[in-house]
Coordinates of C-alpha atoms in Angstrom, one line a residue:
M4 CA 63.3 -4.9 93.4
L5 CA 61.3 -2.3 91.4
E6 CA 61.4 -4.7 88.4
D7 CA 59.9 -7.5 90.5
R8 CA 57.2 -5.2 91.8
K9 CA 56.3 -4.1 88.3
M10 CA 56.1 -7.7 87.1
K11 CA 53.8 -8.6 90.0
T12 CA 51.6 -5.7 89.2
Q13 CA 51.3 -6.7 85.6
S14 CA 50.6 -10.3 86.6
H15 CA 47.8 -9.0 89.0
V16 CA 46.3 -6.8 86.3
S17 CA 46.4 -9.7 83.8
S18 CA 44.7 -12.0 86.3
I19 CA 41.9 -9.5 86.9
F20 CA 41.4 -9.1 83.1
D21 CA 41.2 -12.8 82.7
I22 CA 38.6 -13.1 85.4
A23 CA 36.6 -10.2 83.9
K24 CA 36.8 -11.8 80.4
D25 CA 35.6 -15.2 81.6
T26 CA 32.8 -13.7 83.7
V27 CA 31.5 -11.7 80.7
L28 CA 31.7 -14.8 78.5
F29 CA 29.9 -16.8 81.2
L30 CA 27.1 -14.2 81.4
V31 CA 26.6 -14.2 77.7
L32 CA 26.5 -18.0 77.5
S33 CA 24.1 -18.1 80.5
C34 CA 21.6 -16.1 78.5
Y35 CA 21.8 -18.7 75.8
Y36 CA 21.6 -21.6 78.2
I37 CA 18.5 -20.2 79.9
L38 CA 16.7 -19.5 76.6
E39 CA 17.7 -23.0 75.3
S40 CA 16.3 -24.6 78.5
L41 CA 13.0 -22.6 78.3
F42 CA 12.7 -23.6 74.6
W43 CA 13.1 -27.3 75.2
T44 CA 10.9 -27.2 78.2
L45 CA 8.0 -25.8 76.1
V46 CA 8.6 -28.2 73.2
P47 CA 6.6 -31.5 73.5
N48 CA 8.7 -34.7 73.5
A49 CA 7.0 -35.7 70.2
L50 CA 8.5 -32.7 68.5
R51 CA 12.0 -32.8 70.0
P52 CA 15.0 -34.9 68.9
M53 CA 15.3 -38.1 71.1
K54 CA 18.2 -40.4 70.8
S55 CA 17.6 -44.0 69.8
L56 CA 18.3 -46.9 72.1
K57 CA 17.8 -49.5 69.4
G58 CA 20.6 -52.1 69.6
D59 CA 22.1 -50.6 72.7
I60 CA 22.9 -52.9 75.6
V61 CA 21.1 -51.5 78.6
L62 CA 21.7 -52.9 82.1
V63 CA 19.1 -52.3 84.8
T64 CA 19.9 -53.1 88.5
G65 CA 17.0 -54.0 90.7
G66 CA 15.1 -55.1 87.6
G67 CA 13.1 -57.8 89.4
G68 CA 10.1 -55.6 90.1
G69 CA 8.6 -52.2 90.6
V70 CA 10.1 -49.5 88.4
G71 CA 12.9 -51.8 87.3
R72 CA 10.5 -54.2 85.7
R73 CA 8.7 -51.4 83.9
L74 CA 12.0 -50.0 82.6
A75 CA 13.0 -53.4 81.2
I76 CA 9.7 -53.8 79.3
R77 CA 9.8 -50.2 77.9
L78 CA 13.5 -50.5 76.9
A79 CA 12.8 -53.8 75.1
R80 CA 10.0 -52.1 73.2
L81 CA 12.5 -49.5 72.0
G82 CA 14.8 -52.2 70.6
A83 CA 17.4 -52.2 73.4
K84 CA 19.1 -55.4 74.4
V85 CA 18.0 -55.5 78.1
V86 CA 20.1 -57.0 80.9
I87 CA 18.6 -57.3 84.3
W88 CA 20.3 -57.7 87.7
D89 CA 18.5 -58.5 90.9
I90 CA 19.0 -60.6 94.0
N91 CA 15.6 -62.2 93.7
E92 CA 15.6 -65.0 91.1
D93 CA 11.9 -65.5 91.1
A94 CA 11.4 -61.7 90.5
L95 CA 13.9 -61.8 87.7
N96 CA 12.1 -64.7 86.0
K97 CA 8.8 -62.8 86.2
T98 CA 10.4 -59.7 84.6
C99 CA 11.9 -61.9 81.8
S100 CA 8.5 -63.5 81.3
A101 CA 6.8 -60.1 81.0
V102 CA 9.4 -59.0 78.4
R103 CA 8.9 -62.3 76.5
D104 CA 5.2 -61.9 76.6
E105 CA 5.6 -58.8 74.5
G106 CA 7.8 -60.6 72.0
Y107 CA 11.2 -59.5 73.2
E108 CA 14.1 -61.0 75.0
A109 CA 16.0 -60.0 78.2
K110 CA 19.1 -61.5 79.8
S111 CA 19.0 -61.8 83.6
Y112 CA 21.6 -62.4 86.3
V113 CA 21.2 -63.0 90.0
V114 CA 23.5 -60.5 91.7
D115 CA 23.9 -59.4 95.3
L116 CA 24.8 -55.8 94.8
A117 CA 26.0 -55.6 98.4
D118 CA 28.8 -58.0 97.4
R119 CA 31.5 -56.1 95.5
A120 CA 33.2 -59.3 94.2
A121 CA 29.9 -60.6 93.0
V122 CA 29.3 -57.3 91.1
Y123 CA 32.6 -57.4 89.3
K124 CA 32.2 -61.1 88.5
A125 CA 28.7 -60.5 87.0
A126 CA 30.0 -57.6 85.0
Q127 CA 32.6 -59.7 83.3
K128 CA 30.0 -62.4 82.6
V129 CA 27.7 -59.8 81.0
K130 CA 30.6 -58.6 78.8
R131 CA 31.4 -62.2 77.7
E132 CA 27.8 -63.3 77.1
V133 CA 26.0 -60.1 75.9
G134 CA 28.6 -57.5 75.1
K135 CA 29.8 -54.1 76.4
V136 CA 27.1 -52.1 78.2
D137 CA 26.1 -48.8 76.6
V138 CA 23.6 -47.6 79.2
L139 CA 23.9 -48.4 82.9
I140 CA 20.9 -47.7 85.1
N141 CA 21.7 -48.0 88.8
N142 CA 18.1 -48.4 89.9
A143 CA 18.4 -50.9 92.8
G144 CA 17.6 -49.6 96.3
I145 CA 16.4 -50.8 99.7
V146 CA 14.8 -49.2 102.8
F147 CA 14.1 -50.6 106.2
G148 CA 12.0 -47.7 107.6
E149 CA 13.3 -47.5 111.1
T150 CA 14.5 -44.6 113.3
L151 CA 18.3 -44.4 113.9
L152 CA 18.2 -46.1 117.3
E153 CA 15.9 -48.9 116.0
L154 CA 18.2 -49.7 113.0
N155 CA 20.7 -52.4 113.7
D156 CA 24.3 -52.0 112.4
T157 CA 24.0 -54.6 109.7
A158 CA 20.9 -53.0 108.2
I159 CA 22.7 -49.6 108.0
E160 CA 25.7 -51.2 106.3
R161 CA 23.5 -53.1 103.8
T162 CA 21.6 -49.9 102.9
Y163 CA 24.9 -48.2 102.1
K164 CA 26.3 -51.2 100.1
V165 CA 23.2 -51.5 97.9
N166 CA 22.1 -47.9 97.6
I167 CA 25.4 -46.2 96.9
L168 CA 28.6 -48.4 97.2
S169 CA 27.2 -50.6 94.4
H170 CA 27.2 -47.6 92.1
Y171 CA 31.0 -47.4 92.4
W172 CA 31.5 -51.0 91.5
T173 CA 29.1 -51.0 88.5
V174 CA 30.5 -47.7 87.1
K175 CA 34.1 -48.8 87.6
A176 CA 33.2 -52.1 85.8
F177 CA 31.5 -50.5 82.7
L178 CA 32.7 -46.9 82.3
P179 CA 36.2 -47.9 80.8
D180 CA 34.4 -49.6 77.9
M181 CA 32.2 -46.6 77.4
I182 CA 35.3 -44.4 77.2
E183 CA 36.9 -46.8 74.8
N184 CA 33.8 -46.8 72.6
G185 CA 33.4 -43.1 72.8
K186 CA 29.8 -43.2 73.9
G187 CA 27.7 -44.3 76.9
H188 CA 25.1 -43.2 79.5
I189 CA 25.2 -43.7 83.3
V190 CA 21.9 -43.2 85.1
T191 CA 22.0 -42.7 88.9
V192 CA 18.6 -43.2 90.6
G193 CA 18.4 -41.1 93.7
S194 CA 15.3 -39.8 95.4
V195 CA 13.6 -36.7 96.6
A196 CA 14.7 -38.1 100.0
G197 CA 18.2 -37.5 98.8
L198 CA 17.4 -33.8 98.5
L199 CA 15.4 -33.4 101.7
G200 CA 16.1 -35.5 104.9
T201 CA 13.1 -37.8 105.7
Y202 CA 11.8 -39.2 109.0
R203 CA 12.7 -42.9 109.6
C204 CA 15.2 -42.7 106.7
T205 CA 18.5 -41.8 108.3
D206 CA 20.1 -44.6 106.4
Y207 CA 18.1 -44.3 103.2
S208 CA 18.1 -40.5 102.9
A209 CA 21.9 -40.4 103.6
T210 CA 22.6 -42.9 100.9
K211 CA 20.4 -41.0 98.5
F212 CA 22.1 -37.7 99.3
A213 CA 25.3 -39.6 98.5
T214 CA 24.0 -40.6 95.1
V215 CA 23.5 -36.9 94.3
G216 CA 27.1 -36.1 95.2
F217 CA 28.3 -39.2 93.3
H218 CA 26.4 -38.1 90.1
E219 CA 27.6 -34.5 90.3
S220 CA 31.2 -35.5 90.8
L221 CA 31.1 -38.1 88.1
F222 CA 29.5 -35.6 85.7
T223 CA 32.3 -33.1 86.5
E224 CA 35.0 -35.7 85.9
L225 CA 33.5 -36.8 82.5
R226 CA 33.3 -33.2 81.3
A227 CA 36.7 -32.2 82.7
H228 CA 38.4 -35.0 80.8
G229 CA 36.5 -34.3 77.6
H230 CA 34.2 -37.3 77.6
S231 CA 31.3 -35.2 76.4
S232 CA 29.7 -38.2 74.5
I233 CA 29.2 -40.1 77.8
Y234 CA 26.2 -38.8 79.5
A235 CA 25.2 -38.8 83.2
T236 CA 21.6 -38.5 84.4
L237 CA 20.4 -38.1 88.0
V238 CA 16.8 -39.3 88.7
C239 CA 15.2 -38.1 91.9
P240 CA 11.6 -39.3 92.2
Y241 CA 9.1 -38.6 95.0
Y242 CA 7.5 -41.6 96.8
I243 CA 6.7 -44.4 94.2
N244 CA 3.8 -46.7 94.6
T245 CA 5.8 -50.0 94.4
G246 CA 5.4 -51.3 98.0
M247 CA 8.8 -49.9 99.1
F248 CA 6.9 -47.2 101.1
D249 CA 3.8 -49.3 102.0
G250 CA 1.6 -47.5 104.5
V251 CA 2.8 -44.0 103.7
S252 CA 0.0 -41.5 102.7
P253 CA 1.5 -38.2 101.6
R254 CA -0.7 -35.2 102.4
L255 CA -0.1 -32.8 99.5
M256 CA 0.9 -35.0 96.6
P257 CA -0.1 -38.6 95.7
M258 CA 2.5 -41.3 95.2
L259 CA 4.0 -41.6 91.7
E260 CA 2.9 -44.6 89.7
P261 CA 5.8 -46.9 88.5
D262 CA 4.7 -46.7 84.9
Y263 CA 4.9 -42.9 84.9
V264 CA 8.4 -43.0 86.6
A265 CA 9.8 -45.6 84.1
E266 CA 8.4 -43.6 81.1
T267 CA 9.8 -40.3 82.5
M268 CA 13.2 -41.8 83.2
I269 CA 13.5 -43.2 79.7
D270 CA 12.4 -39.9 78.2
S271 CA 15.0 -38.2 80.3
I272 CA 17.7 -40.6 79.1
R273 CA 16.8 -40.2 75.5
K274 CA 16.9 -36.4 75.9
N275 CA 20.4 -36.7 77.6
E276 CA 19.1 -34.7 80.6
V277 CA 21.5 -34.1 83.5
N278 CA 18.8 -33.9 86.2
C279 CA 15.3 -35.5 86.3
I280 CA 13.2 -34.7 89.4
M281 CA 9.7 -36.1 89.6
P282 CA 7.2 -34.5 89.8
G283 CA 8.8 -31.4 88.3
S284 CA 7.0 -29.1 90.8
V285 CA 9.3 -30.4 93.6
K286 CA 12.4 -28.7 92.2
Y287 CA 10.8 -25.3 92.8
L288 CA 10.1 -26.1 96.5
L289 CA 13.5 -27.5 97.4
P290 CA 15.4 -24.1 97.4
L291 CA 13.1 -23.1 100.3
K292 CA 15.0 -25.2 102.7
C293 CA 18.1 -23.0 102.2
L294 CA 16.2 -19.7 101.9
L295 CA 13.8 -19.9 104.8
P296 CA 14.6 -20.0 108.5
A297 CA 15.1 -23.5 109.9
K298 CA 12.1 -23.2 112.3
M299 CA 9.9 -22.1 109.4
C300 CA 11.1 -25.1 107.3
W301 CA 10.3 -27.5 110.2
D302 CA 6.8 -26.0 110.6
L303 CA 6.2 -26.3 106.8
M304 CA 7.3 -29.9 106.9
H305 CA 5.5 -30.8 110.1
R306 CA 2.4 -28.7 110.1
V307 CA 1.6 -28.2 106.4
M308 CA 3.1 -31.2 104.6
K309 CA 2.9 -33.5 107.6
G310 CA 5.9 -35.5 106.3
P311 CA 7.0 -37.1 109.6
Q312 CA 3.4 -38.0 110.4
S313 CA 2.9 -39.8 107.1
M314 CA 6.2 -41.7 107.4
M315 CA 5.1 -43.0 110.9
E316 CA 2.7 -45.2 109.0
L317 CA 5.4 -46.8 106.9
K318 CA 5.4 -50.6 107.2
K319 CA 8.8 -51.8 108.5
K320 CA 10.9 -54.2 106.6
P321 CA 12.7 -57.1 108.1
Q322 CA 16.2 -55.9 109.1
A323 CA 19.4 -57.5 107.9
T324 CA 21.0 -59.9 110.3

């Protein structure tokens, strides 16, 4: 019995030593990581190494308009082989025309991202006709702009299918090839509404919160299994002036322009950033929701930022039936 007790004591001491050793190593590395982050933050993009996308097959969902169209054009300019998915065929044709007008080519597919079988079928078609995808940008998203009790059940389900469930199907379709090739990049487009609950967005905000969890878990899985050459980037923009949030007039910050969002996203991809929040100032405000009293947060949102009031002007979209 004394021998057992002695062994347990030694094991306990060893465990404490290991924790102390790992903590010291973490603190030392933390200093390096902070200095590295500060350095690259201060260095202009023109002076820092940016990975090339030339020759890479880049698939953009929701590429029929808005930010998706701007992404397609900019990616083509960088020499990428652009593949566009959207449910709207006319919008797809306009994007392809815009790309061709600049002297480039883009391949388009009509895909309903709410249909899992359609996503898998389109993925196989892309592999046959274009090749294995190197960069996947899950950009598609929808919003209906209703309060919870005004939303019908079908609209709620469709929001979840397009805004988050489709990410599972696209990543499952293309990630195995990235692992086989030893390189790849998965871009998850969330929203600031996925970091801070928004009025008239119980469905939209919830799905965007889910994209944050999806990205963080996926990042963890890739790193834990040693796939360090497959990158994951989360993009969380503020309101974008694309028509999605027509009628909304934010009080403190103007809406972001699609060209700025597309350019910033591509820069973030080329820098292999893990998180990209637009504008950058928002990330310094978000911790306040955890640090301040709940009543104070509400007063800040309602009285100073007037978030709910601005969202009351949002033009409603036709609900799914």
